[in-house]
Short mmCIF file of C-alpha atoms in Angstrom, two decimals:
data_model
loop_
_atom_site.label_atom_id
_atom_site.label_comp_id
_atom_site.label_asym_id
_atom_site.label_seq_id
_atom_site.Cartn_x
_atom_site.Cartn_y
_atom_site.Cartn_z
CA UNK A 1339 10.62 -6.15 -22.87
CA UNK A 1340 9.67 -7.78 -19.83
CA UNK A 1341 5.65 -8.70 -20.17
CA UNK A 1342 5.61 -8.89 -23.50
CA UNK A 1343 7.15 -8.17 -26.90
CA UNK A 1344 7.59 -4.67 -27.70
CA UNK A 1345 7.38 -4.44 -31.62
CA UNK A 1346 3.61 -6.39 -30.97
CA UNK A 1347 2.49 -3.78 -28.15
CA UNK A 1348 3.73 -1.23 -31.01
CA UNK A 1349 1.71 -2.21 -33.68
CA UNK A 1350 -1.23 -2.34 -31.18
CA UNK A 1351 -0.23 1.66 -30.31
CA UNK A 1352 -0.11 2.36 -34.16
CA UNK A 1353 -3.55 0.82 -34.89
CA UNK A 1354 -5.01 2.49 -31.88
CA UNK A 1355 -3.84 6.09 -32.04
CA UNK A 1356 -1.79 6.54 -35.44
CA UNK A 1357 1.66 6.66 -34.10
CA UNK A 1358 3.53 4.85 -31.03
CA UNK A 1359 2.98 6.57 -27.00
CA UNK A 1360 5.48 7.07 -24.95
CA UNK A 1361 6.06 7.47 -21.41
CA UNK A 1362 9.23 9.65 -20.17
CA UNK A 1363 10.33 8.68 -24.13
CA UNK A 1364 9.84 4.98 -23.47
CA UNK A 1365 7.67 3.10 -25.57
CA UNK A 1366 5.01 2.00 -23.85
CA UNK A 1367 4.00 -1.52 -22.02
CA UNK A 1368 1.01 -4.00 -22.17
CA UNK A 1369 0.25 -3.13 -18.76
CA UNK A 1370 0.28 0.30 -19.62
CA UNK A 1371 -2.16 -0.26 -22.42
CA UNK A 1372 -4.49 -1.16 -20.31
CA UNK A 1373 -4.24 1.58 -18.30
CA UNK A 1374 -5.27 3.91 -20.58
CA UNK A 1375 -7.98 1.62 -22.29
CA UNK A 1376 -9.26 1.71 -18.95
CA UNK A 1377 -9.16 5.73 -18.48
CA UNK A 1378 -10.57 5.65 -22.13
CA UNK A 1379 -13.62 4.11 -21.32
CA UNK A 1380 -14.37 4.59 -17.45
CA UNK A 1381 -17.00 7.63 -18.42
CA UNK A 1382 -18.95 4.92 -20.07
CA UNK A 1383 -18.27 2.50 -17.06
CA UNK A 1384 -19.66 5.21 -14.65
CA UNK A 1385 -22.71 5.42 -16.21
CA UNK A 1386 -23.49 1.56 -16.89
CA UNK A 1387 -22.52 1.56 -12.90
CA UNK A 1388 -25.08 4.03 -11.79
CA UNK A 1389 -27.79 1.97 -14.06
CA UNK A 1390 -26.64 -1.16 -12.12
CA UNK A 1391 -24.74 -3.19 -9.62
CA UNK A 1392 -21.72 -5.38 -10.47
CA UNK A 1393 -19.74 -7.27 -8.35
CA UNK A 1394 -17.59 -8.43 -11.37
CA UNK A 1395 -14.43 -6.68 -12.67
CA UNK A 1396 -15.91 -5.05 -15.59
CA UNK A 1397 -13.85 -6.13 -18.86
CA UNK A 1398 -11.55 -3.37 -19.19
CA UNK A 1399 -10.33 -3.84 -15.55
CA UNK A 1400 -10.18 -7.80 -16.18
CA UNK A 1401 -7.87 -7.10 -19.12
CA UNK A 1402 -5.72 -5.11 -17.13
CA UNK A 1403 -5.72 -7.56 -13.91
CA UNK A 1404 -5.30 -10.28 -16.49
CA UNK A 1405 -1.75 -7.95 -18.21
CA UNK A 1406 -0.58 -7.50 -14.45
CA UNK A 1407 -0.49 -11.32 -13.69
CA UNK A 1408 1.14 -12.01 -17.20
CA UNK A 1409 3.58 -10.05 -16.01
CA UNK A 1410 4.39 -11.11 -12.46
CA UNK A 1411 4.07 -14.59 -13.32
CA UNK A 1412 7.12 -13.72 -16.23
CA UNK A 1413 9.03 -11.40 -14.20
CA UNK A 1414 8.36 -12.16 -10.24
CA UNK A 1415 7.67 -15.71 -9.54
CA UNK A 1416 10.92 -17.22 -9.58
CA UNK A 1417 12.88 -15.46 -6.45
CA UNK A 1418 9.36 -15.20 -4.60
CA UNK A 1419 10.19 -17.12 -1.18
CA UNK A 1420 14.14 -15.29 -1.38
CA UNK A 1421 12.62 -11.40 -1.87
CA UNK A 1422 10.15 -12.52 1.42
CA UNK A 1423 13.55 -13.28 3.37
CA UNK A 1424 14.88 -9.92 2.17
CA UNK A 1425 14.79 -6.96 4.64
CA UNK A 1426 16.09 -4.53 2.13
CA UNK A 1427 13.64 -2.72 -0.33
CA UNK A 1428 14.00 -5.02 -3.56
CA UNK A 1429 15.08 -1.92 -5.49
CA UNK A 1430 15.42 -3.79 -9.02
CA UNK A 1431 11.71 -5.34 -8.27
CA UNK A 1432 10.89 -1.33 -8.27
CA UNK A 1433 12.80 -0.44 -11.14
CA UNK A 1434 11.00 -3.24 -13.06
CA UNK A 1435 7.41 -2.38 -12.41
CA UNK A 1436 8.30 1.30 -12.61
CA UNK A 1437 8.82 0.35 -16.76
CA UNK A 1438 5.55 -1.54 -16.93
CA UNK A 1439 3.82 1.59 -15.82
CA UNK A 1440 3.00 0.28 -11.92
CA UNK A 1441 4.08 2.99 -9.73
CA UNK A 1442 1.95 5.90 -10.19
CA UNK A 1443 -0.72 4.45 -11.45
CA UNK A 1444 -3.26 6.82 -10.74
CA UNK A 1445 -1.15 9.97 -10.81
CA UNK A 1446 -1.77 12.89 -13.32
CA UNK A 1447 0.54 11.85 -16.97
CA UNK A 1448 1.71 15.91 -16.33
CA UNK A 1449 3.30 14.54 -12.79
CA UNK A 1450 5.01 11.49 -14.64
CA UNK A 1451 1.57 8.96 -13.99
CA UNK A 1452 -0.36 6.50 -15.59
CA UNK A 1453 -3.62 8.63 -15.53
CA UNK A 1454 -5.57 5.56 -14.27
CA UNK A 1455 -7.77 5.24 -11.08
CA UNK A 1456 -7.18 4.01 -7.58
CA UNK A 1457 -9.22 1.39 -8.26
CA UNK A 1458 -6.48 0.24 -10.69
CA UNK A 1459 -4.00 0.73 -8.22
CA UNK A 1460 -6.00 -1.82 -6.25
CA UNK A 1461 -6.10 -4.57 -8.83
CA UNK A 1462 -2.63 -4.34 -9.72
CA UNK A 1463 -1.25 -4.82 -5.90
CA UNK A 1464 -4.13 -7.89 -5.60
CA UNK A 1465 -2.30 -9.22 -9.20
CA UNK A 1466 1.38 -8.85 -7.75
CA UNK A 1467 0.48 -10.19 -4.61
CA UNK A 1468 -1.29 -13.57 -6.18
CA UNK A 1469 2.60 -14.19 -7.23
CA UNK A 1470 4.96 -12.40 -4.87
CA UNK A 1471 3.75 -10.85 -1.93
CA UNK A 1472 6.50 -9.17 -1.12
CA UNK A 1473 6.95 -7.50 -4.77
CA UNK A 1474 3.44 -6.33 -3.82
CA UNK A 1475 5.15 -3.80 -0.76
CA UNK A 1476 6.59 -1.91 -3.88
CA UNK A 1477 3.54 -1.68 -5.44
CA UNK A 1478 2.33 0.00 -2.55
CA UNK A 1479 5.46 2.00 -2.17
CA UNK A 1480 5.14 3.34 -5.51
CA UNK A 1481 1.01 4.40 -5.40
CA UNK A 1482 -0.07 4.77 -2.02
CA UNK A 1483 1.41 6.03 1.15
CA UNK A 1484 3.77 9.15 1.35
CA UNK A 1485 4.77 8.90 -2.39
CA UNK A 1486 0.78 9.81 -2.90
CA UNK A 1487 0.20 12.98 -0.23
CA UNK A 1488 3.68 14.09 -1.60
CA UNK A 1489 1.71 13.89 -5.31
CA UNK A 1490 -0.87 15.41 -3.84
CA UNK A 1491 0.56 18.59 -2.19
CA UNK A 1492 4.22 19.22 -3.20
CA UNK A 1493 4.99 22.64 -5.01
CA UNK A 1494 6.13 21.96 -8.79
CA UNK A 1495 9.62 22.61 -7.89
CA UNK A 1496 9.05 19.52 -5.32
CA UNK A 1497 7.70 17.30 -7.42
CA UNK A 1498 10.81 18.21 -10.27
CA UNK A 1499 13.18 17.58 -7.94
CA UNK A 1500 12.08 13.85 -6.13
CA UNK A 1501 8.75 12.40 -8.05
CA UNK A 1502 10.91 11.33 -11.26
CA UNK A 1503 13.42 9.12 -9.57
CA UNK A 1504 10.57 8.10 -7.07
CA UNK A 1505 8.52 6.82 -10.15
CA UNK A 1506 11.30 5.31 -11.71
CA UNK A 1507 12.06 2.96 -9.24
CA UNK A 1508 15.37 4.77 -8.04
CA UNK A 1509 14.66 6.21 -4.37
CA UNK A 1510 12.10 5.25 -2.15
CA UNK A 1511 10.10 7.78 0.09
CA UNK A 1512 9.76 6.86 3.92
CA UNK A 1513 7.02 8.26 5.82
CA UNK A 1514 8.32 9.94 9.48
CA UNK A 1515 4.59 9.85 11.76
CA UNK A 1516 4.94 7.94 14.87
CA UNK A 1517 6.77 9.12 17.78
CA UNK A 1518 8.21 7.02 21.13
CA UNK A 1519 5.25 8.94 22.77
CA UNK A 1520 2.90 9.70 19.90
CA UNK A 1521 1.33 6.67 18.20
CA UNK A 1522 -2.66 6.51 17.67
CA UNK A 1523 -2.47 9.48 19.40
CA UNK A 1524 -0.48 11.21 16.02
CA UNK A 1525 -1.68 15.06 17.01
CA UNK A 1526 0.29 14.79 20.64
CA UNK A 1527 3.68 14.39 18.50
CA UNK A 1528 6.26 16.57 19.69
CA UNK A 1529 9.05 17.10 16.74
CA UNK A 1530 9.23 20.28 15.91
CA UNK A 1531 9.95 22.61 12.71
CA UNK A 1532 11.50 26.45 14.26
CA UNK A 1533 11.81 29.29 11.69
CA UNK A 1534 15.39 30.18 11.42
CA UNK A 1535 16.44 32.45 8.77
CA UNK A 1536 15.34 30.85 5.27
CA UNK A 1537 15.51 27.72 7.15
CA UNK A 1538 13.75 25.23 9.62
CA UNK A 1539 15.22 23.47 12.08
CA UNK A 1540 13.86 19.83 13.14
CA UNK A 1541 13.92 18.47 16.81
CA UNK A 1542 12.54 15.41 17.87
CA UNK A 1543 12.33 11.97 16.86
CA UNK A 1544 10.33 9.39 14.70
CA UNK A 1545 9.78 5.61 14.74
CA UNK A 1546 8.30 2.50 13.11
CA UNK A 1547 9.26 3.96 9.15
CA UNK A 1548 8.46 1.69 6.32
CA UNK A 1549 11.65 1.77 4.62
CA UNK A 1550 13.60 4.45 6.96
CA UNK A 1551 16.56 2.03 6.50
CA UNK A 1552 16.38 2.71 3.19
CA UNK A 1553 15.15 6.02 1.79
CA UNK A 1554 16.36 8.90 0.30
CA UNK A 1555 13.81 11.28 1.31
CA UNK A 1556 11.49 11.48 4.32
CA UNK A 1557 8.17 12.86 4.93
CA UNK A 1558 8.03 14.22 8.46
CA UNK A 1559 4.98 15.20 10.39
CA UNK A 1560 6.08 18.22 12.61
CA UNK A 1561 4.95 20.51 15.01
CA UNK A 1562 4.98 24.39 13.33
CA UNK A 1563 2.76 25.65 16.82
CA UNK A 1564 0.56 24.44 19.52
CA UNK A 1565 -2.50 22.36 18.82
CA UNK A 1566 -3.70 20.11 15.69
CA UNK A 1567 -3.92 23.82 13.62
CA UNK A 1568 -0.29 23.65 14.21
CA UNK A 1569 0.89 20.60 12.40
CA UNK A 1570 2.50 19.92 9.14
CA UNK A 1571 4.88 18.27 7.16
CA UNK A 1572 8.46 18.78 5.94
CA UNK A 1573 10.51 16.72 3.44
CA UNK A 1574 13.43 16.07 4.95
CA UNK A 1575 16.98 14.38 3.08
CA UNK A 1576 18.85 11.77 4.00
CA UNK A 1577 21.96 13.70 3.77
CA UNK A 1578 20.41 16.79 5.94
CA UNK A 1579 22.65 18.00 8.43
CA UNK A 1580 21.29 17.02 11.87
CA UNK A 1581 19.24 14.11 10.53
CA UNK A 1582 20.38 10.79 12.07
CA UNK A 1583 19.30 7.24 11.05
CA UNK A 1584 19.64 4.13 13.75
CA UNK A 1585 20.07 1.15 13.44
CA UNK A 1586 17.88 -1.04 11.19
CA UNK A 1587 15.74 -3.51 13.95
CA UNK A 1588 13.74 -5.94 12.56
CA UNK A 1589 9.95 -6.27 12.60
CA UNK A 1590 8.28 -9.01 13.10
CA UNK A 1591 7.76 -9.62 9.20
CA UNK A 1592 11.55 -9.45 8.57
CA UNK A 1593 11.50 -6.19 7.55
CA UNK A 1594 13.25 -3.28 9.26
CA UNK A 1595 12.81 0.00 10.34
CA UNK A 1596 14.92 2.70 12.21
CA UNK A 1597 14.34 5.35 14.82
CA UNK A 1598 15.31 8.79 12.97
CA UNK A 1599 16.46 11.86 15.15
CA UNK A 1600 16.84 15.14 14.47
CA UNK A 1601 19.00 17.78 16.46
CA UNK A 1602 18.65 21.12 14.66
CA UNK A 1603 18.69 19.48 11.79
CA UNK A 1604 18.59 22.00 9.22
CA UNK A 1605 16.14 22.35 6.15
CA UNK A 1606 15.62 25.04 3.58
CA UNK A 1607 12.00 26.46 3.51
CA UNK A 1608 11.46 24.99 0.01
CA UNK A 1609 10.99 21.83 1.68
CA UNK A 1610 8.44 22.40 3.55
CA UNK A 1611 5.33 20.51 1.88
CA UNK A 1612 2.14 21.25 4.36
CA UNK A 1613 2.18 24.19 6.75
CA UNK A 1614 0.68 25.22 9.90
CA UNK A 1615 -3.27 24.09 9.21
CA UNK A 1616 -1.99 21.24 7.05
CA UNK A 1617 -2.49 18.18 9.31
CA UNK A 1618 -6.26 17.62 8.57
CA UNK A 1619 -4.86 17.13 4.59
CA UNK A 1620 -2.50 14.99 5.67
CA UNK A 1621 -4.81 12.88 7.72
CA UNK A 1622 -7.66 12.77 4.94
CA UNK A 1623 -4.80 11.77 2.44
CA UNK A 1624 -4.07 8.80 4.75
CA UNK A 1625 -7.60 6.94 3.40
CA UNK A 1626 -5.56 6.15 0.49
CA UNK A 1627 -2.81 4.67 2.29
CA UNK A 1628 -5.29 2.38 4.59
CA UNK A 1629 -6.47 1.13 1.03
CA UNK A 1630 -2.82 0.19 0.21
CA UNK A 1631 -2.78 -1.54 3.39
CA UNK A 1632 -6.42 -3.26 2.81
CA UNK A 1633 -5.49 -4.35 -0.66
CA UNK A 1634 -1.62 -5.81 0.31
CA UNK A 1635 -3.56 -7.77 3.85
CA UNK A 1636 -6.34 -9.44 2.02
CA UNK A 1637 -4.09 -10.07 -1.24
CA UNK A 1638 -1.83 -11.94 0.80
CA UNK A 1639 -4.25 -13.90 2.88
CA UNK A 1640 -5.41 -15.29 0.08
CA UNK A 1641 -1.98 -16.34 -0.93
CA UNK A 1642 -1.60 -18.23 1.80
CA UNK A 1643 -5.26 -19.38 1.61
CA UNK A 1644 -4.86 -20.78 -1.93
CA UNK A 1645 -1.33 -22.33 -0.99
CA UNK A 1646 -3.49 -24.26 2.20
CA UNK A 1647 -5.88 -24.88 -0.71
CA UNK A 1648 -3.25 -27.05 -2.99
CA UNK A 1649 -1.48 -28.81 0.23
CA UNK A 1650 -5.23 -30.48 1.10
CA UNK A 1651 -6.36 -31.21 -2.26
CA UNK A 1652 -2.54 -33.02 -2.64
CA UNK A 1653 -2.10 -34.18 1.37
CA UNK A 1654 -3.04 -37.24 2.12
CA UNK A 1655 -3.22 -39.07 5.61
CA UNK A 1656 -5.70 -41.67 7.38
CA UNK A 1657 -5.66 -42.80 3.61
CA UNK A 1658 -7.14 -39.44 2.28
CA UNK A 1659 -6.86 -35.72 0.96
CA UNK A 1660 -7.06 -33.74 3.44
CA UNK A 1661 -9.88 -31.90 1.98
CA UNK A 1662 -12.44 -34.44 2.65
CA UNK A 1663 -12.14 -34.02 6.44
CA UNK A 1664 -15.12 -32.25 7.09
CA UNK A 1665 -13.26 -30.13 9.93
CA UNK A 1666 -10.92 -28.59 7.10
CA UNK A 1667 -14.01 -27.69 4.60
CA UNK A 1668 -15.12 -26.02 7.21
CA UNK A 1669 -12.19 -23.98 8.02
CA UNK A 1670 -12.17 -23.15 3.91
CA UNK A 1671 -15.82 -22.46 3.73
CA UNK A 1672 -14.69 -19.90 6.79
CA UNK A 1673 -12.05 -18.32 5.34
CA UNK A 1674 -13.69 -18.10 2.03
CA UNK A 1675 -16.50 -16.25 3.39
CA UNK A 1676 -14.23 -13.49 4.78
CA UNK A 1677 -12.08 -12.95 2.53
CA UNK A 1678 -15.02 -12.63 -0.18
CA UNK A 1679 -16.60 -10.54 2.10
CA UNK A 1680 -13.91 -8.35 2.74
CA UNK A 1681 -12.95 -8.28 -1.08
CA UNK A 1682 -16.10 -6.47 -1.51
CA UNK A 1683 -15.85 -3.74 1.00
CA UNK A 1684 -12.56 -3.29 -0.02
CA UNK A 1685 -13.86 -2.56 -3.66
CA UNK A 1686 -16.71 -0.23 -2.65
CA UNK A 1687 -14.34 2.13 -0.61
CA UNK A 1688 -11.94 2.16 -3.69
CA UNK A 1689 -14.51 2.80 -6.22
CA UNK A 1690 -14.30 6.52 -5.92
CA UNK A 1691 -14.10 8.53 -9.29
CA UNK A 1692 -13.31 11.87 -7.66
CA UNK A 1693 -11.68 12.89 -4.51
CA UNK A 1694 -10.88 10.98 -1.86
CA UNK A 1695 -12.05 7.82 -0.76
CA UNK A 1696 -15.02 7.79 2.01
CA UNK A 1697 -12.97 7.42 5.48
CA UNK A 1698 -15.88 5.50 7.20
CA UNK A 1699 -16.03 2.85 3.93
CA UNK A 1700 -12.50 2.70 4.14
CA UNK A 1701 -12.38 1.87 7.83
CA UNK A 1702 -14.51 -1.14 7.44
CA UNK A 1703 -12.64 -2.22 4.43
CA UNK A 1704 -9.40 -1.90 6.55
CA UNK A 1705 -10.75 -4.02 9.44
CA UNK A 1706 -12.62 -6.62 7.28
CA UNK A 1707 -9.27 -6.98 4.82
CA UNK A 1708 -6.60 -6.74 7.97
CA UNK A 1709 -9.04 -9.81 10.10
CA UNK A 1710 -9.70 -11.64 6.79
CA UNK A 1711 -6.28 -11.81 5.34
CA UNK A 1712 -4.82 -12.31 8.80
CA UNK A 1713 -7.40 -15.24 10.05
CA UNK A 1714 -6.55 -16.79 6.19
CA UNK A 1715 -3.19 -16.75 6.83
CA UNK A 1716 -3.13 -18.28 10.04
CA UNK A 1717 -5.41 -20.96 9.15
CA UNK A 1718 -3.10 -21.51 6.29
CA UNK A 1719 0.05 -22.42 8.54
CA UNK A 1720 -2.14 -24.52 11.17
CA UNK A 1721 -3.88 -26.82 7.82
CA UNK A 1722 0.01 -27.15 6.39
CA UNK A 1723 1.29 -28.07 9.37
CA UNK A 1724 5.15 -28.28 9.74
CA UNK A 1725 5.42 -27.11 6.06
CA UNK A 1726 3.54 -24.17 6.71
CA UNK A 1727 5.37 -23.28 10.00
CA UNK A 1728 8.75 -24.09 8.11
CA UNK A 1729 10.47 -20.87 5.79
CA UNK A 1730 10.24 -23.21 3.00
CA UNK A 1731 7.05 -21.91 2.35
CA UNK A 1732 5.54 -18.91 2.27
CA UNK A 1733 2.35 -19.18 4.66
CA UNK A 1734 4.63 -18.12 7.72
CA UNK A 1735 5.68 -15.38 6.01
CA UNK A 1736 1.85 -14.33 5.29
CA UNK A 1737 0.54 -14.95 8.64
CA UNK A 1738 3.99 -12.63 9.95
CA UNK A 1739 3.04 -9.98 7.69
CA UNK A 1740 -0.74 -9.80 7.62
CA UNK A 1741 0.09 -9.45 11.64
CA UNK A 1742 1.55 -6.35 11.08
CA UNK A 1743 -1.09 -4.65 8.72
CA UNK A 1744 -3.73 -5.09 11.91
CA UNK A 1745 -1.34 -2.16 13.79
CA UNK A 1746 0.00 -0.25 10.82
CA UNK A 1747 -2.15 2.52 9.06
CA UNK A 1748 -4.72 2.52 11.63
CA UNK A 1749 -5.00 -0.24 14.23
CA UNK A 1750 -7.91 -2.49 14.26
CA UNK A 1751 -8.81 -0.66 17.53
CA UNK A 1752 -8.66 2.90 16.17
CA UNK A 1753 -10.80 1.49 13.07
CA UNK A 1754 -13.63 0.41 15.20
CA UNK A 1755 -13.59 3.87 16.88
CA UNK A 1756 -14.29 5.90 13.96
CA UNK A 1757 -16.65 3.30 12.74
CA UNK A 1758 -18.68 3.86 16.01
CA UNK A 1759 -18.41 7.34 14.98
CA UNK A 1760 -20.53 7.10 11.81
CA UNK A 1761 -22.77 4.68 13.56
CA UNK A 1762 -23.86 7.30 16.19
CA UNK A 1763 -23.20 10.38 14.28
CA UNK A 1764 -20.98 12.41 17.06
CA UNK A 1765 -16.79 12.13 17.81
CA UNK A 1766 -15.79 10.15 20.78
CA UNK A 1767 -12.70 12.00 21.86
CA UNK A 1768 -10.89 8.93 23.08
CA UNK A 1769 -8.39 11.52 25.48
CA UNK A 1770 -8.73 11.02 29.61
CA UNK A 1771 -10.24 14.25 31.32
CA UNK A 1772 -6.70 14.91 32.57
CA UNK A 1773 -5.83 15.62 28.89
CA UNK A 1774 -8.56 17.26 27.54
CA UNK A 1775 -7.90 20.11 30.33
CA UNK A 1776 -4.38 20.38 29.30
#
């Protein structure tokens, strides 16, 4: 068993709880374990919490951290610079976490989840990341994003049909938001969902997917009738009739996306997953997704800051490390400060117990992780020179990716906005006159 040896994590089950667990009649994983000691106990957590403050993982979420990086270091670490190279969604690197218990992490065990919290979700992508960054986009894949707002809200028949080969690793759900014309501005998109029959038909067009090249399903955002009251969501096949795919085009991280277009394509009514009214769900879902994004940006910046870290403690020139050049320690001292600093926002805003997470603590989480991980990263390449500008090393990669997470989920612009918005206590509708009289 990859992790770990699965007659010892038996006798652990046996001891704990009489007979062996399983998960979807597998038996289950030391990373799993953990999981549920950590379920087990968090109602005694919660209280110690609200007695006091700690900035530590408490031992229970250590010991889980600590099974996670066992694991990737085992499983993920050779093949690490290759997968970053990869475009395609490392499929096998999903199949393998999905039997350690990683995807789903904090769904319901009646939905096919680990019953844990998003704050383990958090740890495990920060674990992952420390040894493959890229193995760390799966992580997110398979807890955050569409895969959780279609946990959230799809009908039981929905969640029969896609969530078990989603959870195992098999298929991949792509999220369809963005429009040519419709970017921050999500509530002007124009694809629309038309009653026909027991069917829907989709016009319009989507861009900017993470992993439309590759997904079997697709969560649209579509326009039921006028306004925001009018906007929804559909679940749309990749096999639908009327549903195109372009071609892949390549972001600047390496991986790809494709514009998707629909002409009448044709749905059945079961797949719709939010109605008319169902965009403000949506769009309160999507604080969980920003923490994906948070936790993946400052993960990897501090990849590439500890990589920076081992280059000047070993780099010499002038006749010395490069660490003892007092312009470099204080490059580190910078980059340490923000990404500690960010760490903890980052922590607060996923600390929630119930509900969803706070979307002004998540905003500044967002913009301290996306800055933090990004300014690491490119600090990272600049210390390591032509090693860390070369694609033998991963710091290029890191600074190309951590790029990305400053536009995706929210840009850094958009973040500052709504953080304005809790600082004065009113909207700021950001829409020209001209607009807001149309």
């Amino acid at each position: 068993m990859p992790g770990g040896d699965i007659e010892d994590v038996q006798r652990v089950q046996r001891r704990q709880h009489g007979s062996a667990i399983t998960l979807s009649n597998r038996p289950i994983t030391d990373v799993q374990l953990q999981v549920k000691a950590r379920v087990g106990k968090q109602g005694a957590h919660s209280s110690r919490c609200a007695r006091q403050m700690n900035f530590e993982l408490n031992e229970e979420q250590q010991a889980f951290a600590d099974s996670v990086r066992r694991f990737a270091e085992a499983n993920l670490k050779d093949g690490a610079l290759e997968r970053a190279h990869d475009p395609q969604f490392p499929r096998d690197v999903a199949q393998l976490l999905a039997k350690q218990g990683l995807m789903g992490i904090a769904f319901d065990p009646e939905d096919g989840g680990q019953g844990g919290t998003l704050f383990d979700s958090v740890i495990a992508i920060e674990q992952i990341a420390s040894v493959c960054p890229r193995s760390a986009d799966v992580v997110q894949a398979g807890n955050f994003g569409p895969i959780r707002t279609f946990m959230e809200y799809a009908t039981p028949e929905q969640k029969e049909r896609w969530l078990p080969d989603l959870l195992a690793g098999n298929i991949c759900i792509s999220l369809g938001m963005s429009e040519p014309d419709a970017g921050s501005a999500v509530t002007e998109l124009k694809t629309s969902a038309t009653p026909d029959g027991d069917d829907y038909l989709i016009n319009g067009s989507k861009v900017f997917g993470t992993h439309s090249p590759d997904a079997a399903i697709y969560l649209v955002y579509v326009r039921f009738g006028p306004g925001v009251n009018g906007i929804g969501s559909v679940i749309i096949e990749r096999d639908a009739p009327g549903f195109a795919i372009g071609k892949p085009t390549p972001f600047m991280s390496g991986e790809q996306w494709s514009q998707l277009y629909f002409e009448n394509c044709r749905i059945p009514a079961k797949n719709v997953l939010l109605g008319p009214g169902g965009f403000k769900k949506q769009i309160s879902g999507f604080n969980v997704e920003r923490l994906g994004n948070s936790s993946r940006a400052l993960a990897v910046g501090r990849y590439a800051f500890n990589l920076a870290r081992e280059h000047a403690l070993i780099r010499k020139q002038f006749g010395r490390p490069l660490c003892e050049f007092q312009g470099l320690q204080w490059k580190f001292a910078d980059m340490a400060l923000k990404l500690e600093s960010a760490q903890l926002l980052l922590y607060r805003a996923a600390s929630v117990t119930e509900g969803l997470p706070s979307p002004y603590q998540t905003a500044l989480a967002k913009l301290a992780c996306n800055q933090a991980g990004f300014d690491a990263a490119n600090e990272a390449v600049q210390i390591m020179g032509g090693l860390g500008y070369s694609q033998e090393s991963l710091a290029e990669y890191c600074m190309r990716r951590t790029r990305g997470w400053m536009i995706a989920g929210g840009s850094t612009e958009i973040l500052k906005n709504r953080i304005a918005e809790d600082v004065f206590e009113r909207r700021f509708d950001q829409r020209g006159q001209a607009a807001r009289a149309s």
